[in-house]
XYZ file of C-alpha atoms in Angstrom:
596
model
C 2.336 5.435 5.702
C -0.126 4.884 8.523
C -1.221 7.447 11.059
C 0.304 5.626 14.030
C 3.143 3.273 12.946
C 3.025 1.576 16.404
C 6.047 -0.701 15.851
C 8.406 2.144 15.019
C 10.614 3.717 17.717
C 9.860 7.319 18.603
C 13.186 8.611 17.300
C 12.433 7.250 13.845
C 8.883 8.607 13.906
C 10.269 12.101 14.427
C 12.202 11.854 11.181
C 9.425 10.190 9.193
C 6.538 12.367 10.341
C 5.505 14.778 7.540
C 6.528 18.387 8.157
C 5.863 21.725 6.529
C 7.833 24.969 6.643
C 6.415 28.479 6.871
C 4.701 29.247 3.545
C 6.004 32.088 1.403
C 3.320 34.074 -0.444
C 3.128 36.216 -3.564
C 3.156 39.941 -2.776
C 0.362 40.837 -5.205
C -1.507 37.531 -4.904
C -1.333 36.664 -1.200
C -3.646 33.663 -1.648
C -0.900 31.933 -3.611
C 1.805 30.334 -1.473
C 4.856 28.117 -1.736
C 6.167 25.840 1.001
C 8.598 22.973 1.624
C 7.471 19.585 2.913
C 8.850 16.066 3.306
C 5.414 14.489 2.796
C 6.694 12.129 0.083
C 9.820 11.173 2.015
C 11.944 13.814 0.254
C 11.923 17.546 0.931
C 10.288 19.248 -2.069
C 8.446 22.453 -3.007
C 4.639 22.600 -2.942
C 2.256 25.157 -4.434
C -0.771 26.066 -2.323
C -3.804 28.032 -3.495
C -5.179 29.292 -0.196
C -8.416 30.452 -1.805
C -9.368 26.948 -2.969
C -7.260 24.903 -0.553
C -5.651 23.050 -3.452
C -2.066 21.882 -2.963
C 0.237 20.257 -5.478
C 3.822 19.057 -5.451
C 5.786 21.446 -7.647
C 9.166 19.678 -7.753
C 10.133 16.025 -7.730
C 13.836 15.174 -7.785
C 15.730 12.211 -6.308
C 17.743 14.366 -3.891
C 15.068 16.958 -3.148
C 14.500 20.688 -3.708
C 14.172 23.465 -1.146
C 15.165 26.726 -2.882
C 12.180 28.395 -4.518
C 10.455 31.763 -4.869
C 7.116 33.030 -6.207
C 6.836 35.853 -8.725
C 5.061 38.922 -7.254
C 1.907 38.193 -9.275
C 1.891 34.567 -8.121
C 1.823 33.270 -11.691
C 5.134 31.419 -11.650
C 7.445 29.453 -9.384
C 11.202 29.828 -9.711
C 13.283 26.997 -8.245
C 16.985 26.246 -8.196
C 18.106 23.118 -10.020
C 21.476 21.687 -8.991
C 22.912 18.188 -9.464
C 22.537 15.822 -6.509
C 23.081 18.501 -3.890
C 26.200 20.136 -5.372
C 24.535 23.605 -5.170
C 25.785 24.426 -8.667
C 23.045 24.922 -11.238
C 20.449 27.215 -12.823
C 17.085 28.716 -11.944
C 14.083 26.943 -13.468
C 10.530 28.252 -13.847
C 7.081 26.674 -13.995
C 3.469 27.966 -13.910
C 2.008 28.181 -10.423
C -1.130 26.392 -11.542
C 0.849 23.532 -13.036
C 0.127 21.962 -16.377
C 3.230 23.416 -17.984
C 6.813 22.296 -18.258
C 9.799 23.427 -16.260
C 12.068 25.626 -18.354
C 15.291 27.528 -17.693
C 14.216 30.856 -16.231
C 17.241 32.745 -17.599
C 18.503 30.829 -20.657
C 21.542 33.037 -21.177
C 23.162 32.247 -17.830
C 25.502 29.300 -17.363
C 25.333 27.157 -14.202
C 26.742 28.725 -11.044
C 26.359 28.883 -7.297
C 23.326 31.043 -6.420
C 23.934 34.587 -5.186
C 20.440 35.882 -4.541
C 17.355 36.389 -6.697
C 14.804 39.214 -6.892
C 11.759 39.318 -9.188
C 9.987 42.472 -10.356
C 6.347 43.150 -11.052
C 7.000 43.753 -14.738
C 8.770 40.397 -15.184
C 12.285 41.716 -14.601
C 14.631 39.329 -12.795
C 17.828 40.217 -10.937
C 20.057 37.165 -10.575
C 23.150 36.868 -8.404
C 25.662 34.131 -9.061
C 29.219 33.078 -8.249
C 31.803 30.790 -9.831
C 35.460 30.062 -9.221
C 36.384 31.782 -12.495
C 34.149 34.853 -12.358
C 33.840 35.592 -8.650
C 30.499 37.288 -7.951
C 28.320 38.645 -10.734
C 24.817 40.145 -10.905
C 22.657 40.064 -14.014
C 19.421 41.759 -15.031
C 17.008 40.264 -17.540
C 13.851 42.078 -18.644
C 10.929 40.742 -20.635
C 11.939 40.546 -24.260
C 15.692 40.686 -23.631
C 17.626 38.238 -25.764
C 20.382 37.952 -23.161
C 20.731 38.967 -19.509
C 22.858 42.066 -18.904
C 25.736 41.834 -16.448
C 25.655 44.886 -14.154
C 28.111 43.868 -11.433
C 31.334 41.846 -11.104
C 33.873 41.469 -8.323
C 36.272 38.792 -7.047
C 34.974 39.052 -3.484
C 31.576 37.810 -2.294
C 28.474 39.766 -3.253
C 24.812 39.057 -3.833
C 21.356 40.391 -4.586
C 19.606 41.711 -1.479
C 16.298 42.989 -2.839
C 14.509 44.835 -5.662
C 12.410 47.888 -4.863
C 8.606 47.777 -5.184
C 8.743 49.835 -8.387
C 11.483 47.611 -9.792
C 13.995 50.391 -10.447
C 16.447 49.989 -7.529
C 18.565 46.976 -6.555
C 20.072 46.535 -3.097
C 23.424 44.722 -3.282
C 25.305 43.229 -0.343
C 29.041 43.106 -1.050
C 32.391 42.462 0.626
C 34.664 44.278 -1.789
C 36.716 45.428 1.222
C 37.723 41.775 1.780
C 35.884 41.036 5.038
C 33.420 38.269 4.216
C 31.811 38.430 7.674
C 30.779 42.104 7.435
C 28.971 43.262 4.308
C 28.548 46.763 2.932
C 25.543 47.895 0.871
C 25.203 49.516 -2.529
C 22.017 50.687 -4.237
C 22.171 50.536 -8.021
C 19.816 51.108 -10.916
C 18.996 48.378 -13.392
C 21.905 49.483 -15.575
C 24.322 49.035 -12.645
C 24.909 52.748 -11.991
C 25.316 53.573 -8.301
C 22.620 55.519 -6.462
C 23.822 55.242 -2.858
C 26.421 53.511 -0.660
C 26.429 52.435 2.982
C 29.593 50.967 4.485
C 30.000 50.523 8.238
C 33.332 48.723 7.782
C 34.938 52.043 6.783
C 36.597 50.297 3.861
C 37.530 47.276 5.956
C 39.048 49.139 8.929
C 36.133 48.343 11.285
C 34.272 45.068 11.864
C 30.687 46.293 11.553
C 28.328 44.573 9.166
C 25.164 45.552 7.319
C 22.382 43.360 5.948
C 19.509 43.984 3.542
C 16.177 43.291 5.247
C 14.007 44.533 2.392
C 12.676 47.523 0.493
C 9.409 49.053 1.681
C 6.499 47.189 0.022
C 4.862 50.429 -1.166
C 4.777 52.045 -4.612
C 7.150 54.997 -4.958
C 8.850 54.225 -1.629
C 12.667 54.234 -1.613
C 13.101 53.217 2.036
C 15.231 50.164 2.741
C 15.130 48.235 5.982
C 18.722 47.516 7.021
C 20.268 45.393 9.750
C 23.310 46.977 11.441
C 25.761 46.267 14.303
C 26.572 49.781 15.496
C 25.656 49.050 19.110
C 27.296 45.660 19.373
C 24.376 43.543 18.175
C 22.147 43.119 15.139
C 19.238 45.573 15.019
C 17.224 47.326 12.291
C 17.162 50.871 10.952
C 15.403 52.526 8.010
C 17.545 54.021 5.252
C 15.920 56.298 2.684
C 18.089 55.503 -0.308
C 16.922 58.622 -2.165
C 17.556 61.248 0.532
C 20.236 59.368 2.436
C 18.359 59.763 5.728
C 19.012 57.010 8.271
C 16.323 56.545 10.917
C 17.419 54.771 14.069
C 14.747 52.635 15.711
C 14.531 52.696 19.497
C 13.798 49.004 20.042
C 14.827 48.444 23.642
C 15.184 44.678 23.768
C 18.244 42.656 24.808
C 19.926 40.412 22.262
C 19.717 40.459 18.471
C 16.770 42.126 16.762
C 15.645 41.554 13.178
C 12.642 42.889 11.305
C 10.559 42.813 8.153
C 7.856 45.121 6.818
C 4.154 44.812 7.375
C 2.572 44.776 3.892
C 1.347 48.392 4.070
C 4.761 49.721 5.140
C 3.426 51.335 8.321
C 4.973 48.942 10.808
C 7.668 46.309 11.276
C 7.373 42.721 12.399
C 10.270 42.464 14.833
C 11.972 39.159 15.552
C 13.855 39.153 18.832
C 16.444 36.480 19.713
C 17.914 36.295 23.204
C 19.625 33.453 25.083
C 18.498 30.731 22.655
C 14.820 31.745 22.613
C 12.936 34.063 20.298
C 9.751 36.098 20.207
C 7.857 38.536 17.978
C 6.863 42.196 18.330
C 5.073 44.815 16.230
C 6.858 48.169 15.914
C 4.754 51.122 14.722
C 6.941 53.402 12.623
C 4.857 56.531 13.206
C 4.522 56.348 16.986
C 7.475 54.136 17.902
C 5.137 51.917 19.920
C 6.359 48.358 20.483
C 3.643 45.752 21.004
C 4.200 42.082 21.820
C 2.950 39.505 19.304
C 2.046 36.576 21.515
C 3.875 33.315 20.813
C 4.590 30.383 23.166
C 8.003 30.133 24.847
C 10.522 28.517 22.528
C 11.849 29.431 19.101
C 10.192 31.210 16.186
C 12.080 29.965 13.130
C 10.288 32.246 10.677
C 7.410 34.711 10.603
C 5.475 36.830 8.126
C 2.868 39.578 8.421
C -0.166 39.064 6.207
C -2.150 41.830 4.418
C -4.964 41.552 6.998
C -2.534 42.347 9.812
C -2.306 38.846 11.221
C 1.049 37.161 11.687
C 1.917 33.598 10.709
C 4.945 31.922 12.238
C 6.782 28.613 12.489
C 7.237 27.708 16.151
C 8.768 24.852 18.113
C 10.612 24.079 21.327
C 13.066 21.331 22.185
C 10.139 19.407 23.675
C 7.403 20.193 21.141
C 7.522 19.599 17.360
C 7.222 22.493 14.883
C 3.870 23.915 13.849
C 2.826 26.788 11.570
C 0.497 29.004 13.600
C -1.361 32.288 13.177
C -2.028 35.021 15.706
C -5.708 34.175 15.147
C -4.982 31.002 17.102
C -5.390 28.713 14.103
C -2.911 26.237 12.711
C -2.153 27.640 9.258
C -0.787 24.566 7.544
C -0.636 21.026 8.828
C 0.964 18.034 7.171
C -1.288 14.985 6.920
C -0.462 11.683 8.585
C 1.584 10.740 11.624
C 2.576 13.440 14.117
C 6.107 13.469 15.544
C 6.325 12.430 19.210
C 7.529 15.103 21.648
C 10.943 15.047 23.284
C 12.319 16.485 26.537
C 12.791 20.143 27.363
C 16.203 21.790 27.476
C 17.861 23.155 30.581
C 20.135 26.196 30.473
C 23.705 25.973 31.715
C 25.972 29.005 32.028
C 29.640 28.157 32.353
C 32.577 30.493 32.914
C 35.005 30.215 30.012
C 38.234 31.833 28.832
C 36.331 34.414 26.794
C 33.312 34.968 29.068
C 30.182 33.104 30.116
C 29.257 30.260 27.763
C 25.645 29.280 27.202
C 24.916 25.580 26.812
C 21.631 23.736 26.327
C 21.212 20.400 28.101
C 18.711 17.580 27.597
C 18.624 14.703 30.092
C 17.286 11.180 29.583
C 15.289 9.314 32.209
C 17.104 7.955 35.245
C 19.973 9.223 37.343
C 23.310 10.481 36.085
C 26.097 10.544 35.331
C 24.995 9.706 31.798
C 26.813 8.827 28.633
C 26.803 12.269 27.036
C 26.848 13.536 23.481
C 28.295 16.985 22.869
C 26.357 17.893 19.712
C 28.271 20.826 18.191
C 26.462 23.179 15.837
C 27.659 24.201 12.386
C 28.093 27.630 10.880
C 30.124 28.739 12.705
C 27.898 31.842 12.536
C 24.855 30.062 13.940
C 23.576 29.104 17.381
C 21.650 26.294 18.982
C 18.284 27.281 20.382
C 15.300 25.926 22.264
C 13.909 24.419 19.062
C 12.810 20.918 18.095
C 15.602 18.769 16.679
C 15.144 15.107 15.820
C 18.849 14.264 16.079
C 19.394 15.242 19.729
C 16.011 13.733 20.605
C 17.183 10.393 19.199
C 20.198 10.379 21.523
C 18.015 11.191 24.536
C 15.697 8.298 23.633
C 18.717 5.979 23.758
C 19.743 7.061 27.248
C 22.275 9.775 26.441
C 22.380 13.285 27.804
C 22.882 15.873 25.063
C 24.867 19.083 25.518
C 24.898 21.806 22.876
C 27.401 24.646 23.266
C 27.050 28.142 21.833
C 30.806 28.690 21.679
C 32.584 31.910 20.737
C 31.816 32.463 17.067
C 28.129 31.687 17.568
C 25.500 34.281 16.738
C 22.907 35.506 19.234
C 25.250 36.765 21.961
C 26.475 40.056 20.535
C 28.990 41.094 17.900
C 32.072 40.627 20.087
C 31.154 37.009 20.834
C 30.640 36.230 17.134
C 33.712 38.133 15.955
C 35.996 36.526 18.560
C 36.537 33.761 16.038
C 39.589 35.033 14.169
C 42.988 33.533 13.284
C 42.953 30.770 15.966
C 40.009 29.222 14.176
C 38.686 26.015 15.717
C 40.958 26.258 18.740
C 38.913 29.118 20.215
C 35.652 27.175 19.977
C 37.259 24.084 21.486
C 38.397 26.085 24.528
C 34.731 26.846 25.227
C 33.642 23.270 24.545
C 36.355 22.054 26.955
C 35.083 24.410 29.669
C 31.545 23.082 29.289
C 32.833 19.501 29.192
C 34.591 20.076 32.519
C 31.383 21.504 34.000
C 29.336 18.562 32.721
C 31.676 16.073 34.387
C 32.140 17.885 37.706
C 28.414 18.606 38.022
C 27.608 14.904 37.788
C 25.767 15.184 34.480
C 28.277 13.374 32.267
C 30.207 10.146 32.687
C 33.821 11.127 31.837
C 34.503 7.694 30.360
C 31.553 7.891 27.952
C 31.787 11.279 26.245
C 30.928 11.604 22.555
C 32.033 14.578 20.483
C 29.702 14.968 17.527
C 28.656 17.515 14.932
C 27.956 18.298 11.308
C 29.611 20.759 8.921
C 31.550 23.200 11.146
C 30.500 21.002 14.058
C 32.046 18.043 12.221
C 35.211 20.080 11.743
C 35.353 20.883 15.467
C 34.772 17.197 16.219
C 37.825 16.073 14.230
C 39.923 18.949 15.526
C 38.858 18.194 19.099
C 39.693 14.500 18.802
C 43.233 15.451 17.773
C 43.887 18.365 20.150
C 42.019 16.905 23.164
C 42.647 13.161 22.663
C 42.108 12.212 26.319
C 38.781 14.017 26.631
C 36.594 12.012 24.246
C 35.645 8.343 23.992
C 34.034 8.495 20.530
C 33.921 11.009 17.674
C 31.127 11.378 15.090
C 31.819 13.853 12.288
C 29.311 14.564 9.514
C 30.336 16.497 6.374
C 33.420 17.915 8.126
C 36.399 20.027 7.215
C 39.201 17.505 7.773
C 42.140 18.884 5.777
C 41.818 22.674 5.861
C 44.283 23.441 3.063
C 42.727 21.026 0.568
C 39.245 22.084 1.660
C 40.118 25.701 0.869
C 41.292 24.881 -2.639
C 38.273 22.671 -3.446
C 35.384 24.525 -1.793
C 32.925 26.984 -3.358
C 34.162 30.543 -3.885
C 32.037 32.156 -1.143
C 33.576 29.869 1.466
C 37.075 30.655 0.239
C 36.314 34.296 1.012
C 35.022 33.372 4.469
C 38.153 31.355 5.228
C 40.393 34.242 4.122
C 38.521 36.461 6.575
C 38.647 33.975 9.452
C 42.306 33.064 9.028
C 43.622 36.337 7.627
C 44.651 35.115 4.189
C 45.092 32.115 1.922
C 47.018 28.921 2.799
C 49.965 30.336 0.870
C 49.835 33.656 2.761
C 49.293 32.325 6.318
C 50.346 28.652 6.185
C 50.986 28.479 9.923
C 47.364 29.428 10.725
C 45.894 26.886 8.345
C 48.205 24.243 9.795
C 47.271 25.102 13.392
C 43.554 24.986 12.577
C 43.528 21.842 10.426
C 42.378 18.504 11.884
C 44.862 16.784 9.554
C 47.722 18.302 11.580
C 46.659 16.350 14.661
C 45.331 13.160 13.076
C 48.135 10.987 14.471
C 47.176 11.996 18.024
C 43.568 10.759 17.687
C 42.817 7.882 20.069
C 39.034 7.659 20.048
C 37.165 5.607 17.450
C 36.025 7.950 14.661
C 32.936 7.763 12.455
C 32.795 10.090 9.433
C 29.949 10.611 6.974
C 30.419 12.695 3.841
C 28.477 13.667 0.711
C 30.390 12.926 -2.456
C 28.956 16.068 -4.143
C 29.532 18.426 -1.205
C 30.790 21.864 -2.388
C 31.248 23.165 1.170
C 33.312 20.362 2.729
C 34.487 18.542 -0.405
C 35.173 14.830 -0.435
C 38.877 14.911 -1.427
C 39.968 16.530 1.815
C 37.921 14.007 3.822
C 39.660 11.190 1.940
C 43.057 12.683 2.811
C 42.196 12.547 6.512
C 40.778 9.023 6.307
C 43.896 7.771 4.540
C 46.006 9.014 7.439
C 43.751 7.236 9.938
C 43.939 4.034 7.935
C 47.725 4.234 7.536
C 48.256 3.866 11.272
C 45.408 1.415 11.853
C 43.218 3.830 13.809
C 39.693 2.636 14.579
C 37.405 4.408 12.142
C 34.452 3.980 9.814
C 33.498 6.092 6.813
C 30.114 6.400 5.145
C 29.917 8.167 1.782
C 26.552 8.999 0.245
C 25.418 10.421 -3.096
C 24.374 13.938 -2.107
C 25.892 17.256 -1.079
C 26.197 19.003 2.274
C 23.619 16.758 3.930
C 20.608 14.941 2.527
C 17.015 15.987 1.823
C 15.853 12.354 1.711
C 14.216 11.130 4.924
C 15.370 7.510 4.574
C 18.950 8.680 4.122
C 18.762 10.860 7.225
C 17.401 7.950 9.272
C 20.126 5.672 7.960
C 22.836 8.116 8.987
C 21.447 8.560 12.503
C 21.121 4.792 12.882
C 24.764 4.349 11.838
C 25.898 6.935 14.389
C 23.811 5.376 17.192
C 25.209 1.947 16.378
C 28.819 3.159 16.207
C 28.573 4.901 19.587
C 26.897 1.905 21.227
C 29.539 -0.532 19.971
C 32.464 1.566 21.118
C 31.093 2.832 24.425
C 29.988 -0.630 25.537
């Protein structure tokens, strides 16, 4: 790899350019860090000794590795080992300094889907897991134990939130009430006995969620930082799990507010997300003072407060590539080699829709419109597009397309009511908002109505296929990556946590509410699809499994519909740079051929 690669188009450079994520660091050895990078062409974990500057690649697998955690003392790296992206596997462990072999971290546990992991200072590990047979389980293993001890089991989704500084309390997020979108909290001891409960769903009668943000990083401290939705948005409070005292925090900022502890427990690093941008603040717990942590306009994708009081954060905007910065002004970690070219900035569009004002982000190519336009629909659905760097949309802009991204009802970042609007009429609600923005894009002169592309991955791929069938006259081409295509088969084949989510969204199983699954399934409308369809799917995908994609494709083929299918040997997307480039190139080529 050369520093310039002059013969390569900019869109490809953006994918190939080495990147690094925000480093995680060991609580009791802050000079030891772990980060993810694609420097070798595959996203893998890297160990970084900040005292010496030495870096080494910790994992090396054909389909990549991104899930890892450092032990509090910084002596070991735990990483999750699945098979070719199927997300089903075991935790492995290796010495931070290298020189040893990877070994199963908890030999007594069979492979499963991960359900959270917390490591104690004395070597104790708390491991969450889920399987189709067992539901959710939590296990504790202490140094010297022959076998891990199971301390929790339930059919509904649950997972490990955190382990207290002293290692004697476990925070568990659970949905025993049956609402997978709104968790309750339970504090238990290492033997599984309950210490405290916090449930804003009132046993499932209210749609208010809670989230574990972390125990106080101080010895003897039983405070837990909790995210709640009591005022219609996400914001933090402090819950003393010993006394039961709940301390509301007067953080007067619009939009969603998250937080994590400063290392001495005296303050919070507040992350504030509003209208697709984000920023950082410092909240002093004693005085209640809120002080801005200066970051450029755009999106902060992650941040951490260091022991010296500085803050490190991963920042980007739609126009500028990501960089790991410090409040000292320095770049914390920089990947060697070629730098990704910039793209164009986003414009905000606010469109009146059936459920309220819809926020869309627009990127325009050079020249005058109307443009061929790609509606790039985000996944989740509990996610939102933001003013952050994204190589996929930038590639479309380079090829002369406008790109529109819609934060439809169901998206996060616009209050609890907007997110929770997605119930029962799943898929159809989001498409009403996408249709409203499509109409605006055409009437405003941005988009050429004869050259509209509906595109997306995961939930966005699902909405693409559903939109092609329910709005067949609106779209000229459809591009669906790792989609839900046959909702009933997808439900039966997908991982257990997603079954729980689908039961919440649709109000039951396919057997209990068949009419809702039918109304929300792209397969129901496949015979109405007129636009050429391109579908890409991972053969090991546990989220949008391959069998239900094949069912949809067979129906397209049976009536001679124009379509192409690309299957690749990975899971819900690929961690291999060459594979990502190949998939984007296939989509660009398909759109060009069918739009003319």
